[in-house]
PDB file of C-alpha atoms and ligand atoms in Angstrom:
ATOM      1  CA  MET Z1252      65.376 162.802 -78.210  1.00  0.00           C
ATOM      2  CA  SER Z1253      66.661 163.412 -81.730  1.00  0.00           C
ATOM      3  CA  GLY Z1254      69.627 161.326 -82.834  1.00  0.00           C
ATOM      4  CA  LEU Z1255      70.661 163.976 -85.311  1.00  0.00           C
ATOM      5  CA  VAL Z1256      73.630 166.287 -84.774  1.00  0.00           C
ATOM      6  CA  PRO Z1257      75.203 168.722 -87.254  1.00  0.00           C
ATOM      7  CA  GLU Z1258      77.775 166.880 -89.369  1.00  0.00           C
ATOM      8  CA  SER Z1259      79.013 169.801 -91.428  1.00  0.00           C
ATOM      9  CA  SER Z1260      77.294 173.085 -92.204  1.00  0.00           C
ATOM     10  CA  ASP Z1261      74.273 171.541 -93.920  1.00  0.00           C
ATOM     11  CA  ASP Z1262      74.362 167.839 -93.219  1.00  0.00           C
ATOM     12  CA  GLN Z1263      73.152 165.900 -90.228  1.00  0.00           C
ATOM     13  CA  VAL Z1264      74.330 162.587 -88.892  1.00  0.00           C
ATOM     14  CA  ASP Z1265      72.039 160.079 -87.237  1.00  0.00           C
ATOM     15  CA  LEU Z1266      73.848 159.022 -84.038  1.00  0.00           C
ATOM     16  CA  VAL Z1267      71.690 155.940 -83.584  1.00  0.00           C
ATOM     17  CA  ALA Z1268      72.545 154.654 -87.061  1.00  0.00           C
ATOM     18  CA  LEU Z1269      76.202 155.626 -86.648  1.00  0.00           C
ATOM     19  CA  ARG Z1270      76.410 153.759 -83.317  1.00  0.00           C
ATOM     20  CA  ALA Z1271      74.898 150.666 -84.951  1.00  0.00           C
ATOM     21  CA  LEU Z1272      77.456 150.872 -87.754  1.00  0.00           C
ATOM     22  CA  ALA Z1273      80.400 151.349 -85.351  1.00  0.00           C
ATOM     23  CA  THR Z1274      79.165 148.391 -83.292  1.00  0.00           C
ATOM     24  CA  GLU Z1275      78.790 146.214 -86.372  1.00  0.00           C
ATOM     25  CA  ILE Z1276      82.286 147.102 -87.607  1.00  0.00           C
ATOM     26  CA  ALA Z1277      83.921 146.552 -84.183  1.00  0.00           C
ATOM     27  CA  THR Z1278      82.109 143.226 -83.774  1.00  0.00           C
ATOM     28  CA  ARG Z1279      83.146 141.977 -87.218  1.00  0.00           C
ATOM     29  CA  ALA Z1280      86.764 143.017 -86.687  1.00  0.00           C
ATOM     30  CA  ALA Z1281      86.816 141.385 -83.218  1.00  0.00           C
ATOM     31  CA  GLN Z1282      85.492 138.141 -84.678  1.00  0.00           C
ATOM     32  CA  PHE Z1283      88.180 138.352 -87.347  1.00  0.00           C
ATOM     33  CA  VAL Z1284      91.102 138.862 -84.915  1.00  0.00           C
ATOM     34  CA  SER Z1285      89.843 136.070 -82.688  1.00  0.00           C
ATOM     35  CA  ASP Z1286      88.988 133.517 -85.407  1.00  0.00           C
ATOM     36  CA  GLU Z1287      91.964 134.181 -87.685  1.00  0.00           C
ATOM     37  CA  ARG Z1288      94.679 134.346 -85.019  1.00  0.00           C
ATOM     38  CA  PRO Z1289      97.519 132.278 -86.476  1.00  0.00           C
ATOM     39  CA  ALA Z1290      99.181 129.691 -84.223  1.00  0.00           C
ATOM     40  CA  LYS Z1291     102.501 131.379 -85.041  1.00  0.00           C
ATOM     41  CA  LEU Z1292     101.723 135.074 -84.833  1.00  0.00           C
ATOM     42  CA  ALA Z1293     104.228 137.319 -86.647  1.00  0.00           C
ATOM     43  CA  PHE Z1294     105.069 140.622 -84.955  1.00  0.00           C
ATOM     44  CA  THR Z1295     107.517 143.502 -85.111  1.00  0.00           C
ATOM     45  CA  SER Z1296     108.457 146.362 -82.772  1.00  0.00           C
ATOM     46  CA  LYS Z1297     107.449 149.971 -83.296  1.00  0.00           C
ATOM     47  CA  ARG Z1298     108.800 152.920 -81.228  1.00  0.00           C
ATOM     48  CA  SER Z1299     110.382 150.667 -78.572  1.00  0.00           C
ATOM     49  CA  GLU Z1300     111.062 146.959 -78.166  1.00  0.00           C
ATOM     50  CA  GLY Z1301     107.960 146.490 -76.015  1.00  0.00           C
ATOM     51  CA  ASP Z1302     105.691 148.409 -78.394  1.00  0.00           C
ATOM     52  CA  ILE Z1303     104.654 145.662 -80.778  1.00  0.00           C
ATOM     53  CA  VAL Z1304     102.416 145.294 -83.769  1.00  0.00           C
ATOM     54  CA  THR Z1305     101.267 141.869 -84.925  1.00  0.00           C
ATOM     55  CA  GLU Z1306     100.305 140.907 -88.457  1.00  0.00           C
ATOM     56  CA  MET Z1307      96.691 140.800 -87.210  1.00  0.00           C
ATOM     57  CA  ASP Z1308      96.723 144.427 -85.979  1.00  0.00           C
ATOM     58  CA  GLN Z1309      97.418 145.573 -89.535  1.00  0.00           C
ATOM     59  CA  ARG Z1310      95.018 143.113 -91.166  1.00  0.00           C
ATOM     60  CA  ALA Z1311      92.232 144.093 -88.751  1.00  0.00           C
ATOM     61  CA  GLN Z1312      92.840 147.794 -89.370  1.00  0.00           C
ATOM     62  CA  ASP Z1313      92.707 147.182 -93.150  1.00  0.00           C
ATOM     63  CA  LEU Z1314      89.384 145.357 -92.697  1.00  0.00           C
ATOM     64  CA  ILE Z1315      87.943 148.180 -90.559  1.00  0.00           C
ATOM     65  CA  ILE Z1316      89.024 150.829 -93.062  1.00  0.00           C
ATOM     66  CA  SER Z1317      87.464 148.903 -95.962  1.00  0.00           C
ATOM     67  CA  LEU Z1318      84.162 148.587 -94.036  1.00  0.00           C
ATOM     68  CA  ILE Z1319      84.166 152.315 -93.232  1.00  0.00           C
ATOM     69  CA  ALA Z1320      84.930 153.158 -96.885  1.00  0.00           C
ATOM     70  CA  GLU Z1321      81.996 150.990 -97.984  1.00  0.00           C
ATOM     71  CA  HIS Z1322      79.485 152.715 -95.666  1.00  0.00           C
ATOM     72  CA  ARG Z1323      80.889 156.214 -94.980  1.00  0.00           C
ATOM     73  CA  PRO Z1324      83.364 157.151 -97.757  1.00  0.00           C
ATOM     74  CA  GLN Z1325      83.076 160.829 -96.769  1.00  0.00           C
ATOM     75  CA  ASP Z1326      84.605 160.316 -93.284  1.00  0.00           C
ATOM     76  CA  ALA Z1327      88.279 160.513 -92.280  1.00  0.00           C
ATOM     77  CA  VAL Z1328      90.045 157.629 -90.508  1.00  0.00           C
ATOM     78  CA  LEU Z1329      92.796 157.799 -87.886  1.00  0.00           C
ATOM     79  CA  GLY Z1330      94.109 154.410 -86.789  1.00  0.00           C
ATOM     80  CA  GLU Z1331      96.922 153.108 -84.624  1.00  0.00           C
ATOM     81  CA  GLU Z1332      98.510 151.208 -87.494  1.00  0.00           C
ATOM     82  CA  GLN Z1333      99.536 152.192 -91.018  1.00  0.00           C
ATOM     83  CA  GLY Z1334      96.848 153.628 -93.250  1.00  0.00           C
ATOM     84  CA  GLY Z1335      94.213 156.229 -92.626  1.00  0.00           C
ATOM     85  CA  ARG Z1336      92.302 158.623 -94.794  1.00  0.00           C
ATOM     86  CA  PHE Z1337      91.280 162.224 -95.130  1.00  0.00           C
ATOM     87  CA  GLY Z1338      87.565 162.990 -95.292  1.00  0.00           C
ATOM     88  CA  THR Z1339      85.129 165.754 -96.130  1.00  0.00           C
ATOM     89  CA  SER Z1340      82.381 165.243 -93.533  1.00  0.00           C
ATOM     90  CA  GLY Z1341      84.123 166.696 -90.452  1.00  0.00           C
ATOM     91  CA  LEU Z1342      83.859 163.290 -88.779  1.00  0.00           C
ATOM     92  CA  THR Z1343      86.821 160.998 -88.098  1.00  0.00           C
ATOM     93  CA  TRP Z1344      86.798 157.307 -87.237  1.00  0.00           C
ATOM     94  CA  VAL Z1345      89.403 156.815 -84.504  1.00  0.00           C
ATOM     95  CA  ILE Z1346      90.271 153.140 -84.386  1.00  0.00           C
ATOM     96  CA  ASP Z1347      92.505 150.739 -82.526  1.00  0.00           C
ATOM     97  CA  PRO Z1348      92.320 147.386 -84.337  1.00  0.00           C
ATOM     98  CA  ILE Z1349      93.683 145.569 -81.272  1.00  0.00           C
ATOM     99  CA  ASP Z1350      93.961 147.477 -78.011  1.00  0.00           C
ATOM    100  CA  GLY Z1351      95.970 145.253 -75.710  1.00  0.00           C
ATOM    101  CA  THR Z1352      98.277 143.863 -78.388  1.00  0.00           C
ATOM    102  CA  THR Z1353     100.632 142.369 -75.794  1.00  0.00           C
ATOM    103  CA  ASN Z1354      97.724 140.363 -74.355  1.00  0.00           C
ATOM    104  CA  TYR Z1355      96.793 139.257 -77.870  1.00  0.00           C
ATOM    105  CA  LEU Z1356     100.385 138.143 -78.539  1.00  0.00           C
ATOM    106  CA  TYR Z1357     100.406 136.084 -75.328  1.00  0.00           C
ATOM    107  CA  ASP Z1358      96.876 134.761 -75.962  1.00  0.00           C
ATOM    108  CA  GLN Z1359      95.503 136.499 -72.884  1.00  0.00           C
ATOM    109  CA  PRO Z1360      91.828 137.509 -73.118  1.00  0.00           C
ATOM    110  CA  ALA Z1361      91.880 141.236 -72.242  1.00  0.00           C
ATOM    111  CA  TYR Z1362      92.130 142.781 -75.704  1.00  0.00           C
ATOM    112  CA  ALA Z1363      89.554 144.569 -77.801  1.00  0.00           C
ATOM    113  CA  VAL Z1364      88.774 146.301 -81.067  1.00  0.00           C
ATOM    114  CA  SER Z1365      88.005 149.950 -80.330  1.00  0.00           C
ATOM    115  CA  VAL Z1366      86.064 152.063 -82.848  1.00  0.00           C
ATOM    116  CA  ALA Z1367      84.849 155.639 -82.291  1.00  0.00           C
ATOM    117  CA  VAL Z1368      83.512 158.388 -84.527  1.00  0.00           C
ATOM    118  CA  VAL Z1369      84.640 161.806 -83.337  1.00  0.00           C
ATOM    119  CA  HIS Z1370      83.868 165.417 -84.104  1.00  0.00           C
ATOM    120  CA  GLY Z1371      86.863 167.817 -84.286  1.00  0.00           C
ATOM    121  CA  ASP Z1372      90.564 167.086 -84.752  1.00  0.00           C
ATOM    122  CA  PRO Z1373      91.643 163.931 -82.868  1.00  0.00           C
ATOM    123  CA  ALA Z1374      95.298 164.982 -83.237  1.00  0.00           C
ATOM    124  CA  ILE Z1375      94.723 167.985 -80.915  1.00  0.00           C
ATOM    125  CA  TRP Z1376      93.679 167.164 -77.332  1.00  0.00           C
ATOM    126  CA  GLY Z1377      90.779 169.303 -76.166  1.00  0.00           C
ATOM    127  CA  SER Z1378      89.532 169.968 -79.683  1.00  0.00           C
ATOM    128  CA  TRP Z1379      87.610 166.746 -80.290  1.00  0.00           C
ATOM    129  CA  GLU Z1380      84.888 164.663 -78.721  1.00  0.00           C
ATOM    130  CA  PRO Z1381      83.486 161.207 -79.460  1.00  0.00           C
ATOM    131  CA  LEU Z1382      79.936 160.982 -80.812  1.00  0.00           C
ATOM    132  CA  VAL Z1383      79.632 157.206 -80.897  1.00  0.00           C
ATOM    133  CA  GLY Z1384      81.898 154.397 -79.717  1.00  0.00           C
ATOM    134  CA  ALA Z1385      82.084 150.612 -79.695  1.00  0.00           C
ATOM    135  CA  VAL Z1386      84.533 148.282 -77.947  1.00  0.00           C
ATOM    136  CA  ALA Z1387      84.347 144.583 -78.843  1.00  0.00           C
ATOM    137  CA  ALA Z1388      86.351 142.168 -76.678  1.00  0.00           C
ATOM    138  CA  PRO Z1389      85.921 138.752 -78.308  1.00  0.00           C
ATOM    139  CA  GLN Z1390      87.592 136.612 -75.638  1.00  0.00           C
ATOM    140  CA  LEU Z1391      85.630 138.373 -72.904  1.00  0.00           C
ATOM    141  CA  GLY Z1392      82.408 137.842 -74.895  1.00  0.00           C
ATOM    142  CA  SER Z1393      81.467 141.516 -74.542  1.00  0.00           C
ATOM    143  CA  VAL Z1394      80.528 144.267 -77.001  1.00  0.00           C
ATOM    144  CA  TYR Z1395      80.097 147.711 -75.429  1.00  0.00           C
ATOM    145  CA  SER Z1396      78.628 150.699 -77.249  1.00  0.00           C
ATOM    146  CA  ALA Z1397      77.409 154.235 -76.674  1.00  0.00           C
ATOM    147  CA  ALA Z1398      76.158 157.289 -78.525  1.00  0.00           C
ATOM    148  CA  ARG Z1399      76.317 160.808 -77.139  1.00  0.00           C
ATOM    149  CA  GLY Z1400      73.125 161.451 -75.173  1.00  0.00           C
ATOM    150  CA  TRP Z1401      71.842 157.904 -75.708  1.00  0.00           C
ATOM    151  CA  GLY Z1402      73.481 155.955 -72.859  1.00  0.00           C
ATOM    152  CA  ALA Z1403      75.811 152.980 -72.925  1.00  0.00           C
ATOM    153  CA  ASP Z1404      75.176 149.263 -73.073  1.00  0.00           C
ATOM    154  CA  VAL Z1405      76.861 145.895 -73.249  1.00  0.00           C
ATOM    155  CA  THR Z1406      75.868 142.883 -75.331  1.00  0.00           C
ATOM    156  CA  ARG Z1407      76.776 139.385 -74.084  1.00  0.00           C
ATOM    157  CA  ALA Z1408      75.486 136.109 -75.522  1.00  0.00           C
ATOM    158  CA  GLY Z1409      72.939 138.046 -77.598  1.00  0.00           C
ATOM    159  CA  LEU Z1410      71.521 139.953 -74.624  1.00  0.00           C
ATOM    160  CA  THR Z1411      71.909 143.753 -74.602  1.00  0.00           C
ATOM    161  CA  GLU Z1412      71.680 145.598 -71.288  1.00  0.00           C
ATOM    162  CA  PRO Z1413      72.297 149.177 -70.183  1.00  0.00           C
ATOM    163  CA  ILE Z1414      75.365 149.671 -68.015  1.00  0.00           C
ATOM    164  CA  ALA Z1415      76.104 152.107 -65.199  1.00  0.00           C
ATOM    165  CA  VAL Z1416      79.185 153.180 -63.305  1.00  0.00           C
ATOM    166  CA  SER Z1417      79.724 152.034 -59.689  1.00  0.00           C
ATOM    167  CA  PRO Z1418      78.120 154.091 -56.923  1.00  0.00           C
ATOM    168  CA  ALA Z1419      81.360 153.935 -54.848  1.00  0.00           C
ATOM    169  CA  THR Z1420      82.062 156.918 -52.618  1.00  0.00           C
ATOM    170  CA  ASN Z1421      84.902 155.642 -50.432  1.00  0.00           C
ATOM    171  CA  LEU Z1422      88.273 155.786 -52.183  1.00  0.00           C
ATOM    172  CA  ALA Z1423      89.887 153.560 -49.538  1.00  0.00           C
ATOM    173  CA  ILE Z1424      87.782 150.600 -50.753  1.00  0.00           C
ATOM    174  CA  ALA Z1425      87.725 151.483 -54.463  1.00  0.00           C
ATOM    175  CA  LEU Z1426      89.205 149.033 -56.991  1.00  0.00           C
ATOM    176  CA  ALA Z1427      91.373 151.018 -59.411  1.00  0.00           C
ATOM    177  CA  GLY Z1428      92.630 150.073 -62.874  1.00  0.00           C
ATOM    178  CA  THR Z1429      95.725 151.475 -64.518  1.00  0.00           C
ATOM    179  CA  GLY Z1430      98.135 150.830 -67.367  1.00  0.00           C
ATOM    180  CA  PHE Z1431     101.776 151.457 -68.182  1.00  0.00           C
ATOM    181  CA  SER Z1432     103.785 152.861 -71.051  1.00  0.00           C
ATOM    182  CA  HIS Z1433     105.723 150.771 -73.558  1.00  0.00           C
ATOM    183  CA  ASP Z1434     108.729 152.948 -72.679  1.00  0.00           C
ATOM    184  CA  ALA Z1435     110.844 151.412 -69.878  1.00  0.00           C
ATOM    185  CA  ALA Z1436     111.996 154.744 -68.365  1.00  0.00           C
ATOM    186  CA  MET Z1437     108.410 156.005 -68.251  1.00  0.00           C
ATOM    187  CA  ARG Z1438     107.274 152.720 -66.672  1.00  0.00           C
ATOM    188  CA  SER Z1439     109.713 153.332 -63.782  1.00  0.00           C
ATOM    189  CA  ARG Z1440     108.196 156.787 -63.270  1.00  0.00           C
ATOM    190  CA  GLN Z1441     104.708 155.263 -63.442  1.00  0.00           C
ATOM    191  CA  GLY Z1442     105.788 152.786 -60.756  1.00  0.00           C
ATOM    192  CA  ARG Z1443     106.629 155.721 -58.495  1.00  0.00           C
ATOM    193  CA  MET Z1444     103.292 157.396 -59.287  1.00  0.00           C
ATOM    194  CA  LEU Z1445     101.507 154.128 -58.560  1.00  0.00           C
ATOM    195  CA  SER Z1446     103.124 153.996 -55.119  1.00  0.00           C
ATOM    196  CA  HIS Z1447     101.252 157.241 -54.298  1.00  0.00           C
ATOM    197  CA  VAL Z1448      97.949 155.689 -55.323  1.00  0.00           C
ATOM    198  CA  LEU Z1449      98.285 152.106 -54.068  1.00  0.00           C
ATOM    199  CA  GLY Z1450      98.071 152.942 -50.367  1.00  0.00           C
ATOM    200  CA  GLU Z1451      94.943 155.051 -50.883  1.00  0.00           C
ATOM    201  CA  VAL Z1452      92.700 152.504 -52.668  1.00  0.00           C
ATOM    202  CA  ARG Z1453      91.468 148.931 -52.124  1.00  0.00           C
ATOM    203  CA  ASP Z1454      93.798 147.489 -54.771  1.00  0.00           C
ATOM    204  CA  ILE Z1455      95.032 147.915 -58.327  1.00  0.00           C
ATOM    205  CA  ARG Z1456      94.298 145.942 -61.515  1.00  0.00           C
ATOM    206  CA  ARG Z1457      96.536 146.173 -64.605  1.00  0.00           C
ATOM    207  CA  LEU Z1458      94.655 144.340 -67.346  1.00  0.00           C
ATOM    208  CA  GLY Z1459      96.548 145.604 -70.413  1.00  0.00           C
ATOM    209  CA  SER Z1460      93.890 147.351 -72.475  1.00  0.00           C
ATOM    210  CA  ALA Z1461      92.802 150.923 -71.811  1.00  0.00           C
ATOM    211  CA  ALA Z1462      89.669 150.384 -73.929  1.00  0.00           C
ATOM    212  CA  VAL Z1463      88.643 147.425 -71.759  1.00  0.00           C
ATOM    213  CA  ASP Z1464      89.548 149.291 -68.542  1.00  0.00           C
ATOM    214  CA  LEU Z1465      87.270 152.210 -69.440  1.00  0.00           C
ATOM    215  CA  CYS Z1466      84.416 149.814 -70.279  1.00  0.00           C
ATOM    216  CA  LEU Z1467      84.910 148.047 -66.927  1.00  0.00           C
ATOM    217  CA  VAL Z1468      84.576 151.426 -65.195  1.00  0.00           C
ATOM    218  CA  ALA Z1469      81.442 151.994 -67.298  1.00  0.00           C
ATOM    219  CA  GLU Z1470      79.816 148.823 -65.954  1.00  0.00           C
ATOM    220  CA  GLY Z1471      81.077 149.180 -62.384  1.00  0.00           C
ATOM    221  CA  LYS Z1472      83.560 146.278 -62.521  1.00  0.00           C
ATOM    222  CA  LEU Z1473      86.323 148.765 -61.726  1.00  0.00           C
ATOM    223  CA  ASP Z1474      85.507 151.745 -59.516  1.00  0.00           C
ATOM    224  CA  CYS Z1475      88.081 153.978 -61.171  1.00  0.00           C
ATOM    225  CA  TYR Z1476      90.938 154.015 -63.683  1.00  0.00           C
ATOM    226  CA  PHE Z1477      93.869 156.228 -64.603  1.00  0.00           C
ATOM    227  CA  GLU Z1478      96.689 156.092 -67.110  1.00  0.00           C
ATOM    228  CA  HIS Z1479      99.436 158.451 -68.247  1.00  0.00           C
ATOM    229  CA  ALA Z1480      99.800 159.431 -71.925  1.00  0.00           C
ATOM    230  CA  LEU Z1481      97.250 157.406 -73.822  1.00  0.00           C
ATOM    231  CA  ASN Z1482      96.731 157.797 -77.537  1.00  0.00           C
ATOM    232  CA  SER Z1483      93.328 158.930 -78.800  1.00  0.00           C
ATOM    233  CA  TRP Z1484      92.698 155.527 -80.421  1.00  0.00           C
ATOM    234  CA  ASP Z1485      93.216 153.720 -77.059  1.00  0.00           C
ATOM    235  CA  MET Z1486      90.494 155.699 -75.301  1.00  0.00           C
ATOM    236  CA  ALA Z1487      88.113 157.495 -77.716  1.00  0.00           C
ATOM    237  CA  ALA Z1488      85.383 154.826 -77.617  1.00  0.00           C
ATOM    238  CA  GLY Z1489      85.937 153.950 -73.938  1.00  0.00           C
ATOM    239  CA  TRP Z1490      85.759 157.634 -72.966  1.00  0.00           C
ATOM    240  CA  LEU Z1491      82.259 157.941 -74.436  1.00  0.00           C
ATOM    241  CA  ILE Z1492      81.079 154.558 -73.124  1.00  0.00           C
ATOM    242  CA  ALA Z1493      82.209 155.481 -69.594  1.00  0.00           C
ATOM    243  CA  THR Z1494      80.706 158.980 -69.823  1.00  0.00           C
ATOM    244  CA  GLU Z1495      77.372 157.698 -71.105  1.00  0.00           C
ATOM    245  CA  ALA Z1496      77.334 155.148 -68.252  1.00  0.00           C
ATOM    246  CA  GLY Z1497      77.563 158.043 -65.800  1.00  0.00           C
ATOM    247  CA  ALA Z1498      81.331 158.311 -65.234  1.00  0.00           C
ATOM    248  CA  ARG Z1499      83.343 161.490 -64.966  1.00  0.00           C
ATOM    249  CA  VAL Z1500      86.331 161.365 -67.311  1.00  0.00           C
ATOM    250  CA  GLY Z1501      89.099 163.944 -67.102  1.00  0.00           C
ATOM    251  CA  GLY Z1502      92.779 164.677 -67.467  1.00  0.00           C
ATOM    252  CA  ALA Z1503      95.688 166.505 -65.895  1.00  0.00           C
ATOM    253  CA  ARG Z1504      94.232 169.971 -66.298  1.00  0.00           C
ATOM    254  CA  GLY Z1505      90.478 170.067 -66.343  1.00  0.00           C
ATOM    255  CA  ASP Z1506      87.442 168.039 -67.159  1.00  0.00           C
ATOM    256  CA  GLY Z1507      88.490 166.596 -70.513  1.00  0.00           C
ATOM    257  CA  PRO Z1508      91.135 163.884 -70.890  1.00  0.00           C
ATOM    258  CA  ASP Z1509      94.448 165.131 -72.279  1.00  0.00           C
ATOM    259  CA  GLU Z1510      97.820 163.942 -73.559  1.00  0.00           C
ATOM    260  CA  LEU Z1511      99.222 163.678 -70.008  1.00  0.00           C
ATOM    261  CA  LEU Z1512      96.500 161.815 -68.151  1.00  0.00           C
ATOM    262  CA  VAL Z1513      93.168 160.067 -68.508  1.00  0.00           C
ATOM    263  CA  TRP Z1514      91.168 159.286 -65.366  1.00  0.00           C
ATOM    264  CA  ALA Z1515      87.637 157.929 -65.008  1.00  0.00           C
ATOM    265  CA  CYS Z1516      85.393 157.201 -62.018  1.00  0.00           C
ATOM    266  CA  GLY Z1517      81.853 157.615 -60.748  1.00  0.00           C
ATOM    267  CA  GLU Z1518      80.694 160.965 -59.435  1.00  0.00           C
ATOM    268  CA  GLY Z1519      80.984 159.632 -55.852  1.00  0.00           C
ATOM    269  CA  LEU Z1520      84.780 159.356 -56.119  1.00  0.00           C
ATOM    270  CA  THR Z1521      85.233 162.961 -57.222  1.00  0.00           C
ATOM    271  CA  PRO Z1522      87.120 165.014 -56.401  1.00  0.00           C
ATOM    272  CA  GLN Z1523      89.137 162.514 -54.274  1.00  0.00           C
ATOM    273  CA  PHE Z1524      90.253 160.213 -57.091  1.00  0.00           C
ATOM    274  CA  PRO Z1525      91.221 162.851 -59.700  1.00  0.00           C
ATOM    275  CA  ASP Z1526      92.943 164.867 -56.941  1.00  0.00           C
ATOM    276  CA  LEU Z1527      94.951 161.776 -55.951  1.00  0.00           C
ATOM    277  CA  VAL Z1528      96.121 160.833 -59.441  1.00  0.00           C
ATOM    278  CA  ARG Z1529      96.881 164.441 -60.334  1.00  0.00           C
ATOM    279  CA  SER Z1530      98.976 164.843 -57.193  1.00  0.00           C
ATOM    280  CA  ALA Z1531     100.843 161.595 -58.016  1.00  0.00           C
ATOM    281  CA  HIS Z1532     101.653 163.046 -61.459  1.00  0.00           C
ATOM    282  CA  ARG Z1533     102.640 166.354 -59.863  1.00  0.00           C
ATOM    283  CA  ALA Z1534     105.013 164.593 -57.442  1.00  0.00           C
ATOM    284  CA  GLU Z1535     106.748 162.978 -60.430  1.00  0.00           C
ATOM    285  CA  GLY Z1536     107.028 166.365 -62.223  1.00  0.00           C
ATOM    286  CA  ILE Z1537     104.709 165.277 -65.028  1.00  0.00           C
ATOM    287  CA  ILE Z1538     102.165 168.046 -64.486  1.00  0.00           C
TER     288      ILE Z1538
HETATM  289  C1  LIP B 115      97.937 149.598 -74.842  1.00  0.00           C
HETATM  290  C2  LIP B 115      96.949 150.219 -73.856  1.00  0.00           C
HETATM  291  C3  LIP B 115      97.336 149.793 -72.467  1.00  0.00           C
HETATM  292  C4  LIP B 115      98.581 150.504 -72.154  1.00  0.00           C
HETATM  293  C5  LIP B 115      99.643 150.054 -73.109  1.00  0.00           C
HETATM  294  C6  LIP B 115      99.220 150.260 -74.547  1.00  0.00           C
HETATM  295  P1  LIP B 115      98.076 148.863 -77.429  1.00  0.00           P
HETATM  296  O1  LIP B 115      97.543 149.789 -76.182  1.00  0.00           O
HETATM  297  O2  LIP B 115      95.655 150.037 -74.072  1.00  0.00           O
HETATM  298  O3  LIP B 115      96.396 150.135 -71.495  1.00  0.00           O
HETATM  299  O4  LIP B 115      98.902 150.331 -70.824  1.00  0.00           O
HETATM  300  O5  LIP B 115     100.818 150.711 -72.845  1.00  0.00           O
HETATM  301  O6  LIP B 115      99.181 151.594 -74.938  1.00  0.00           O
HETATM  302  O7  LIP B 115      99.449 149.348 -77.696  1.00  0.00           O
HETATM  303  O8  LIP B 115      98.048 147.454 -76.989  1.00  0.00           O
HETATM  304  O9  LIP B 115      97.133 149.158 -78.525  1.00  0.00           O
END
């Protein structure tokens, strides 16, 4: 299979090389956030009191942007924190320097650097798709990566292995992941939506990083996952990694994730799981 896809009208991009670069950048940034974590971590709030940014989120994003500029100066960058760049190639790096910042603040292990390269406009849901993605979770010892059409894998202790979604078919014994908003009023609504789901599955896990959750679906350590209103940088890489591992990933409306909902599961849990989470959102008047 060719690793080349059209980049702009005349150029081509090598997906295999781009995946290797995204993986290298995510791995270096993950090492940096883990090794350089100060004992006294400075942080401030963003849109709400619970929505925090630490000094290391910004420093890691700056590092990622400088690495991208060194290797792919023609590409745009959209990141969770301050900074970002326009580009000329039609490709955008969508990055979350620390997904799971609350875990990072509390020194809990479920956080990750998430790096994806996408085609289209990542500010408009439905108009973009990830071409390559890498999620590096330093305290979990895992680096996940994928390229469109090339499968997904995980590297642990120097060993790289392909990953595949769980073969689960029975929703009643499926382990589901989810996450909650930083906004307190929305969290109450999510609690009500969760009550629709909780009685229909084996149990729920709330780990605190959408990027990690999607990778756990990709390797069958969660059977399914859903979350309301993610940002593109939380899920761009995880979306591709899960898809390339055989998952179905969708949203409130159709097959693609959207601004209202992201769900992911193996084929065997469709349409039961997406129907369930969509109906929970419908009951709360969200869709
Ligand atoms: C976080 C997500 C998590 C979600 C949080 C938050 P951040 O990203 O990955 O799953 O539940 O509300 O959005 O803010 O730590 O990068």
